[in-house]
Amino acid sequence: MAVLLVVTGHGELGGTGKRTGWYLPEVAHPWHVFTQAGLSITYASPKGGKTPLDPSSLEAFKDDPICKQFLKNSDVMSQLDNTTSLADVKPSDYKAIFFAGGHGTMWDFPDDVNLQKVTAAIYEQGGVVSSVCHGPAALVNVKLSDGSYLVNGKKVTGFTNAEENAVKMMELMPFALETRLTERGGEFVEAPVFQELVQVSERLVTGQNPASATGTAAAVVKVINSS
Protein backbone atom coordinates (compact mmCIF):
# COMPACT_ATOMS: atom_id res chain seq x y z
CA MET A 1 0.00 0.00 0.00
CA ALA A 2 1.20 3.49 -0.81
CA VAL A 3 1.05 6.95 0.68
CA LEU A 4 1.45 10.14 -1.36
CA LEU A 5 3.56 12.50 0.76
CA VAL A 6 3.27 16.06 -0.54
CA VAL A 7 5.76 18.82 0.25
CA THR A 8 5.93 22.46 -0.73
CA GLY A 9 8.03 23.66 -3.63
CA HIS A 10 7.95 27.27 -2.39
CA GLY A 11 11.16 28.50 -0.80
CA GLU A 12 10.74 32.21 -0.06
CA LEU A 13 9.05 33.67 3.01
CA GLY A 14 6.79 36.30 1.51
CA GLY A 15 8.83 39.20 0.17
CA THR A 16 11.39 39.09 2.96
CA GLY A 17 14.14 37.31 1.06
CA LYS A 18 14.31 34.77 3.90
CA ARG A 19 14.21 31.08 3.06
CA THR A 20 11.44 28.66 3.93
CA GLY A 21 10.24 25.33 2.54
CA TRP A 22 9.12 22.02 4.02
CA TYR A 23 9.68 21.49 7.73
CA LEU A 24 12.13 18.67 8.46
CA PRO A 25 10.40 16.63 11.23
CA GLU A 26 7.05 16.91 9.45
CA VAL A 27 8.52 14.83 6.64
CA ALA A 28 11.10 12.77 8.55
CA HIS A 29 8.86 11.60 11.39
CA PRO A 30 5.99 10.52 9.08
CA TRP A 31 8.56 8.83 6.80
CA HIS A 32 9.70 6.79 9.80
CA VAL A 33 6.15 5.86 10.83
CA PHE A 34 5.02 4.95 7.31
CA THR A 35 8.10 2.89 6.47
CA GLN A 36 7.91 1.05 9.81
CA ALA A 37 4.29 0.21 8.94
CA GLY A 38 5.35 -1.24 5.59
CA LEU A 39 3.84 1.51 3.48
CA SER A 40 5.60 2.74 0.36
CA ILE A 41 5.93 6.51 -0.10
CA THR A 42 5.83 8.64 -3.23
CA TYR A 43 7.11 12.19 -2.73
CA ALA A 44 5.24 14.85 -4.66
CA SER A 45 4.92 18.63 -4.83
CA PRO A 46 2.57 20.95 -6.71
CA LYS A 47 4.95 21.51 -9.63
CA GLY A 48 7.34 18.60 -9.13
CA GLY A 49 11.12 18.67 -9.16
CA LYS A 50 13.51 19.87 -6.47
CA THR A 51 11.93 21.03 -3.21
CA PRO A 52 13.38 23.30 -0.51
CA LEU A 53 14.06 22.21 3.06
CA ASP A 54 13.36 25.00 5.55
CA PRO A 55 16.84 25.84 6.91
CA SER A 56 15.45 26.83 10.31
CA SER A 57 14.03 23.33 10.77
CA LEU A 58 17.38 21.79 9.88
CA GLU A 59 19.00 23.79 12.66
CA ALA A 60 16.22 23.17 15.20
CA PHE A 61 16.17 19.40 14.67
CA LYS A 62 19.86 18.72 13.92
CA ASP A 63 20.11 16.44 16.97
CA ASP A 64 16.81 14.61 16.44
CA PRO A 65 17.72 10.93 15.82
CA ILE A 66 14.98 10.25 13.25
CA CYS A 67 15.77 13.46 11.37
CA LYS A 68 19.46 12.52 11.30
CA GLN A 69 18.61 9.07 9.96
CA PHE A 70 16.29 10.61 7.37
CA LEU A 71 18.89 13.11 6.11
CA LYS A 72 21.44 10.31 5.68
CA ASN A 73 19.05 8.34 3.46
CA SER A 74 20.39 9.23 0.01
CA ASP A 75 17.47 7.54 -1.78
CA VAL A 76 14.87 9.66 0.03
CA MET A 77 16.95 12.84 -0.40
CA SER A 78 17.16 12.11 -4.13
CA GLN A 79 13.39 11.71 -4.34
CA LEU A 80 12.86 15.05 -2.58
CA ASP A 81 15.18 16.61 -5.16
CA ASN A 82 13.04 15.11 -7.92
CA THR A 83 9.46 15.04 -6.64
CA THR A 84 6.53 13.92 -8.76
CA SER A 85 4.30 16.72 -10.02
CA LEU A 86 0.74 16.42 -8.75
CA ALA A 87 -0.37 16.76 -12.37
CA ASP A 88 1.22 13.33 -12.99
CA VAL A 89 -0.25 11.53 -9.98
CA LYS A 90 -2.78 8.71 -10.39
CA PRO A 91 -5.00 8.94 -7.27
CA SER A 92 -6.11 5.32 -7.43
CA ASP A 93 -2.54 4.24 -6.63
CA TYR A 94 -2.79 5.62 -3.08
CA LYS A 95 -4.51 4.72 0.17
CA ALA A 96 -3.64 8.08 1.70
CA ILE A 97 -2.31 11.53 0.96
CA PHE A 98 -0.24 13.34 3.60
CA PHE A 99 0.60 17.04 3.42
CA ALA A 100 3.72 17.98 5.34
CA GLY A 101 4.01 21.50 6.69
CA GLY A 102 6.47 24.33 6.53
CA HIS A 103 5.53 27.94 5.84
CA GLY A 104 6.08 27.49 2.10
CA THR A 105 2.82 25.54 1.89
CA MET A 106 0.85 28.73 2.56
CA TRP A 107 1.79 29.97 -0.91
CA ASP A 108 1.73 26.95 -3.23
CA PHE A 109 -0.82 24.57 -1.67
CA PRO A 110 -4.14 26.50 -1.41
CA ASP A 111 -4.84 27.30 -5.06
CA ASP A 112 -3.19 24.39 -6.87
CA VAL A 113 -5.89 22.80 -9.04
CA ASN A 114 -4.11 19.45 -9.38
CA LEU A 115 -3.68 19.26 -5.61
CA GLN A 116 -7.39 19.84 -5.16
CA LYS A 117 -8.32 17.19 -7.74
CA VAL A 118 -5.98 14.53 -6.34
CA THR A 119 -7.04 15.18 -2.74
CA ALA A 120 -10.75 14.99 -3.50
CA ALA A 121 -10.25 11.84 -5.59
CA ILE A 122 -8.31 10.01 -2.87
CA TYR A 123 -10.92 10.94 -0.27
CA GLU A 124 -13.88 9.96 -2.42
CA GLN A 125 -12.35 6.60 -3.32
CA GLY A 126 -12.24 5.78 0.41
CA GLY A 127 -8.70 6.92 1.13
CA VAL A 128 -7.29 9.03 3.97
CA VAL A 129 -6.55 12.74 3.63
CA SER A 130 -4.04 13.95 6.21
CA SER A 131 -1.82 16.89 7.04
CA VAL A 132 0.22 18.45 9.81
CA CYS A 133 1.04 22.00 10.97
CA HIS A 134 0.85 24.25 7.86
CA GLY A 135 0.04 21.23 5.69
CA PRO A 136 -3.71 21.89 6.09
CA ALA A 137 -3.18 24.89 3.81
CA ALA A 138 -3.78 22.21 1.17
CA LEU A 139 -7.32 21.68 2.44
CA VAL A 140 -8.71 25.21 2.44
CA ASN A 141 -10.04 25.06 -1.13
CA VAL A 142 -10.64 21.33 -1.65
CA LYS A 143 -14.23 20.60 -2.64
CA LEU A 144 -15.89 17.23 -3.00
CA SER A 145 -18.02 16.25 -5.99
CA ASP A 146 -21.17 17.53 -4.25
CA GLY A 147 -19.62 21.00 -4.09
CA SER A 148 -19.02 21.01 -0.34
CA TYR A 149 -15.63 21.77 1.21
CA LEU A 150 -13.87 18.60 2.37
CA VAL A 151 -13.31 20.09 5.86
CA ASN A 152 -16.92 21.22 6.26
CA GLY A 153 -18.49 19.72 9.37
CA LYS A 154 -15.32 17.85 10.36
CA LYS A 155 -12.98 18.35 13.30
CA VAL A 156 -9.70 19.74 12.05
CA THR A 157 -6.51 21.23 13.44
CA GLY A 158 -3.36 22.87 12.15
CA PHE A 159 -0.88 25.58 13.12
CA THR A 160 -3.01 27.89 15.24
CA ASN A 161 -3.33 31.67 15.15
CA ALA A 162 -1.80 31.71 18.63
CA GLU A 163 1.20 29.71 17.38
CA GLU A 164 1.61 31.92 14.31
CA ASN A 165 1.65 34.97 16.57
CA ALA A 166 4.06 33.25 18.98
CA VAL A 167 6.63 32.77 16.20
CA LYS A 168 5.93 36.31 14.93
CA MET A 169 4.98 35.12 11.44
CA MET A 170 1.32 36.14 11.19
CA GLU A 171 2.03 39.41 9.39
CA LEU A 172 4.02 37.56 6.72
CA MET A 173 1.33 35.00 5.95
CA PRO A 174 -1.02 35.39 2.96
CA PHE A 175 -3.88 34.32 5.27
CA ALA A 176 -4.44 32.90 8.76
CA LEU A 177 -4.71 29.11 8.49
CA GLU A 178 -6.96 28.57 11.52
CA THR A 179 -9.30 31.34 10.41
CA ARG A 180 -9.58 30.04 6.85
CA LEU A 181 -10.26 26.45 7.91
CA THR A 182 -13.03 27.72 10.19
CA GLU A 183 -14.48 29.82 7.34
CA ARG A 184 -14.64 26.65 5.23
CA GLY A 185 -16.84 24.99 7.84
CA GLY A 186 -14.17 23.09 9.73
CA GLU A 187 -14.62 22.63 13.47
CA PHE A 188 -11.18 23.86 14.50
CA VAL A 189 -9.72 22.22 17.61
CA GLU A 190 -6.54 23.42 19.31
CA ALA A 191 -4.21 22.50 22.14
CA PRO A 192 -2.07 25.02 24.02
CA VAL A 193 0.72 26.56 21.94
CA PHE A 194 3.22 23.99 20.59
CA GLN A 195 1.58 21.04 22.38
CA GLU A 196 0.82 17.84 20.49
CA LEU A 197 -2.70 17.41 19.11
CA VAL A 198 -4.11 15.06 16.47
CA GLN A 199 -7.69 15.07 15.21
CA VAL A 200 -9.34 12.18 13.37
CA SER A 201 -12.68 13.01 11.74
CA GLU A 202 -13.95 10.23 9.48
CA ARG A 203 -11.02 9.81 7.04
CA LEU A 204 -9.57 13.29 7.63
CA VAL A 205 -6.52 13.24 9.92
CA THR A 206 -4.81 16.48 10.98
CA GLY A 207 -2.03 17.44 13.39
CA GLN A 208 -1.47 20.84 14.98
CA ASN A 209 2.29 21.41 14.81
CA PRO A 210 5.73 19.77 14.47
CA ALA A 211 5.26 17.95 17.79
CA SER A 212 2.20 16.26 16.26
CA ALA A 213 3.90 14.82 13.17
CA THR A 214 4.54 11.33 14.53
CA GLY A 215 1.07 11.06 16.06
CA THR A 216 -0.59 12.26 12.88
CA ALA A 217 1.21 9.67 10.76
CA ALA A 218 0.41 6.94 13.30
CA ALA A 219 -3.27 7.91 13.16
CA VAL A 220 -3.17 7.66 9.35
CA VAL A 221 -1.78 4.12 9.58
CA LYS A 222 -4.52 3.19 12.06
CA VAL A 223 -7.27 4.53 9.79
CA ILE A 224 -5.81 2.74 6.75
CA ASN A 225 -5.63 -0.55 8.66
CA SER A 226 -9.20 -0.24 9.91
CA SER A 227 -10.70 0.50 6.50
Coordinates of C-alpha atoms in Angstrom, one line a residue:
M1 CA 0.0 0.0 0.0
A2 CA 1.2 3.5 -0.8
V3 CA 1.1 7.0 0.7
L4 CA 1.5 10.1 -1.4
L5 CA 3.6 12.5 0.8
V6 CA 3.3 16.1 -0.5
V7 CA 5.8 18.8 0.3
T8 CA 5.9 22.5 -0.7
G9 CA 8.0 23.7 -3.6
H10 CA 8.0 27.3 -2.4
G11 CA 11.2 28.5 -0.8
E12 CA 10.7 32.2 -0.1
L13 CA 9.1 33.7 3.0
G14 CA 6.8 36.3 1.5
G15 CA 8.8 39.2 0.2
T16 CA 11.4 39.1 3.0
G17 CA 14.1 37.3 1.1
K18 CA 14.3 34.8 3.9
R19 CA 14.2 31.1 3.1
T20 CA 11.4 28.7 3.9
G21 CA 10.2 25.3 2.5
W22 CA 9.1 22.0 4.0
Y23 CA 9.7 21.5 7.7
L24 CA 12.1 18.7 8.5
P25 CA 10.4 16.6 11.2
E26 CA 7.1 16.9 9.5
V27 CA 8.5 14.8 6.6
A28 CA 11.1 12.8 8.6
H29 CA 8.9 11.6 11.4
P30 CA 6.0 10.5 9.1
W31 CA 8.6 8.8 6.8
H32 CA 9.7 6.8 9.8
V33 CA 6.1 5.9 10.8
F34 CA 5.0 4.9 7.3
T35 CA 8.1 2.9 6.5
Q36 CA 7.9 1.0 9.8
A37 CA 4.3 0.2 8.9
G38 CA 5.4 -1.2 5.6
L39 CA 3.8 1.5 3.5
S40 CA 5.6 2.7 0.4
I41 CA 5.9 6.5 -0.1
T42 CA 5.8 8.6 -3.2
Y43 CA 7.1 12.2 -2.7
A44 CA 5.2 14.9 -4.7
S45 CA 4.9 18.6 -4.8
P46 CA 2.6 21.0 -6.7
K47 CA 4.9 21.5 -9.6
G48 CA 7.3 18.6 -9.1
G49 CA 11.1 18.7 -9.2
K50 CA 13.5 19.9 -6.5
T51 CA 11.9 21.0 -3.2
P52 CA 13.4 23.3 -0.5
L53 CA 14.1 22.2 3.1
D54 CA 13.4 25.0 5.6
P55 CA 16.8 25.8 6.9
S56 CA 15.4 26.8 10.3
S57 CA 14.0 23.3 10.8
L58 CA 17.4 21.8 9.9
E59 CA 19.0 23.8 12.7
A60 CA 16.2 23.2 15.2
F61 CA 16.2 19.4 14.7
K62 CA 19.9 18.7 13.9
D63 CA 20.1 16.4 17.0
D64 CA 16.8 14.6 16.4
P65 CA 17.7 10.9 15.8
I66 CA 15.0 10.2 13.3
C67 CA 15.8 13.5 11.4
K68 CA 19.5 12.5 11.3
Q69 CA 18.6 9.1 10.0
F70 CA 16.3 10.6 7.4
L71 CA 18.9 13.1 6.1
K72 CA 21.4 10.3 5.7
N73 CA 19.1 8.3 3.5
S74 CA 20.4 9.2 0.0
D75 CA 17.5 7.5 -1.8
V76 CA 14.9 9.7 0.0
M77 CA 16.9 12.8 -0.4
S78 CA 17.2 12.1 -4.1
Q79 CA 13.4 11.7 -4.3
L80 CA 12.9 15.0 -2.6
D81 CA 15.2 16.6 -5.2
N82 CA 13.0 15.1 -7.9
T83 CA 9.5 15.0 -6.6
T84 CA 6.5 13.9 -8.8
S85 CA 4.3 16.7 -10.0
L86 CA 0.7 16.4 -8.8
A87 CA -0.4 16.8 -12.4
D88 CA 1.2 13.3 -13.0
V89 CA -0.3 11.5 -10.0
K90 CA -2.8 8.7 -10.4
P91 CA -5.0 8.9 -7.3
S92 CA -6.1 5.3 -7.4
D93 CA -2.5 4.2 -6.6
Y94 CA -2.8 5.6 -3.1
K95 CA -4.5 4.7 0.2
A96 CA -3.6 8.1 1.7
I97 CA -2.3 11.5 1.0
F98 CA -0.2 13.3 3.6
F99 CA 0.6 17.0 3.4
A100 CA 3.7 18.0 5.3
G101 CA 4.0 21.5 6.7
G102 CA 6.5 24.3 6.5
H103 CA 5.5 27.9 5.8
G104 CA 6.1 27.5 2.1
T105 CA 2.8 25.5 1.9
M106 CA 0.9 28.7 2.6
W107 CA 1.8 30.0 -0.9
D108 CA 1.7 27.0 -3.2
F109 CA -0.8 24.6 -1.7
P110 CA -4.1 26.5 -1.4
D111 CA -4.8 27.3 -5.1
D112 CA -3.2 24.4 -6.9
V113 CA -5.9 22.8 -9.0
N114 CA -4.1 19.5 -9.4
L115 CA -3.7 19.3 -5.6
Q116 CA -7.4 19.8 -5.2
K117 CA -8.3 17.2 -7.7
V118 CA -6.0 14.5 -6.3
T119 CA -7.0 15.2 -2.7
A120 CA -10.8 15.0 -3.5
A121 CA -10.3 11.8 -5.6
I122 CA -8.3 10.0 -2.9
Y123 CA -10.9 10.9 -0.3
E124 CA -13.9 10.0 -2.4
Q125 CA -12.3 6.6 -3.3
G126 CA -12.2 5.8 0.4
G127 CA -8.7 6.9 1.1
V128 CA -7.3 9.0 4.0
V129 CA -6.6 12.7 3.6
S130 CA -4.0 13.9 6.2
S131 CA -1.8 16.9 7.0
V132 CA 0.2 18.5 9.8
C133 CA 1.0 22.0 11.0
H134 CA 0.8 24.2 7.9
G135 CA 0.0 21.2 5.7
P136 CA -3.7 21.9 6.1
A137 CA -3.2 24.9 3.8
A138 CA -3.8 22.2 1.2
L139 CA -7.3 21.7 2.4
V140 CA -8.7 25.2 2.4
N141 CA -10.0 25.1 -1.1
V142 CA -10.6 21.3 -1.7
K143 CA -14.2 20.6 -2.6
L144 CA -15.9 17.2 -3.0
S145 CA -18.0 16.2 -6.0
D146 CA -21.2 17.5 -4.3
G147 CA -19.6 21.0 -4.1
S148 CA -19.0 21.0 -0.3
Y149 CA -15.6 21.8 1.2
L150 CA -13.9 18.6 2.4
V151 CA -13.3 20.1 5.9
N152 CA -16.9 21.2 6.3
G153 CA -18.5 19.7 9.4
K154 CA -15.3 17.9 10.4
K155 CA -13.0 18.4 13.3
V156 CA -9.7 19.7 12.1
T157 CA -6.5 21.2 13.4
G158 CA -3.4 22.9 12.2
F159 CA -0.9 25.6 13.1
T160 CA -3.0 27.9 15.2
N161 CA -3.3 31.7 15.1
A162 CA -1.8 31.7 18.6
E163 CA 1.2 29.7 17.4
E164 CA 1.6 31.9 14.3
N165 CA 1.7 35.0 16.6
A166 CA 4.1 33.3 19.0
V167 CA 6.6 32.8 16.2
K168 CA 5.9 36.3 14.9
M169 CA 5.0 35.1 11.4
M170 CA 1.3 36.1 11.2
E171 CA 2.0 39.4 9.4
L172 CA 4.0 37.6 6.7
M173 CA 1.3 35.0 5.9
P174 CA -1.0 35.4 3.0
F175 CA -3.9 34.3 5.3
A176 CA -4.4 32.9 8.8
L177 CA -4.7 29.1 8.5
E178 CA -7.0 28.6 11.5
T179 CA -9.3 31.3 10.4
R180 CA -9.6 30.0 6.8
L181 CA -10.3 26.4 7.9
T182 CA -13.0 27.7 10.2
E183 CA -14.5 29.8 7.3
R184 CA -14.6 26.7 5.2
G185 CA -16.8 25.0 7.8
G186 CA -14.2 23.1 9.7
E187 CA -14.6 22.6 13.5
F188 CA -11.2 23.9 14.5
V189 CA -9.7 22.2 17.6
E190 CA -6.5 23.4 19.3
A191 CA -4.2 22.5 22.1
P192 CA -2.1 25.0 24.0
V193 CA 0.7 26.6 21.9
F194 CA 3.2 24.0 20.6
Q195 CA 1.6 21.0 22.4
E196 CA 0.8 17.8 20.5
L197 CA -2.7 17.4 19.1
V198 CA -4.1 15.1 16.5
Q199 CA -7.7 15.1 15.2
V200 CA -9.3 12.2 13.4
S201 CA -12.7 13.0 11.7
E202 CA -14.0 10.2 9.5
R203 CA -11.0 9.8 7.0
L204 CA -9.6 13.3 7.6
V205 CA -6.5 13.2 9.9
T206 CA -4.8 16.5 11.0
G207 CA -2.0 17.4 13.4
Q208 CA -1.5 20.8 15.0
N209 CA 2.3 21.4 14.8
P210 CA 5.7 19.8 14.5
A211 CA 5.3 17.9 17.8
S212 CA 2.2 16.3 16.3
A213 CA 3.9 14.8 13.2
T214 CA 4.5 11.3 14.5
G215 CA 1.1 11.1 16.1
T216 CA -0.6 12.3 12.9
A217 CA 1.2 9.7 10.8
A218 CA 0.4 6.9 13.3
A219 CA -3.3 7.9 13.2
V220 CA -3.2 7.7 9.3
V221 CA -1.8 4.1 9.6
K222 CA -4.5 3.2 12.1
V223 CA -7.3 4.5 9.8
I224 CA -5.8 2.7 6.8
N225 CA -5.6 -0.6 8.7
S226 CA -9.2 -0.2 9.9
S227 CA -10.7 0.5 6.5

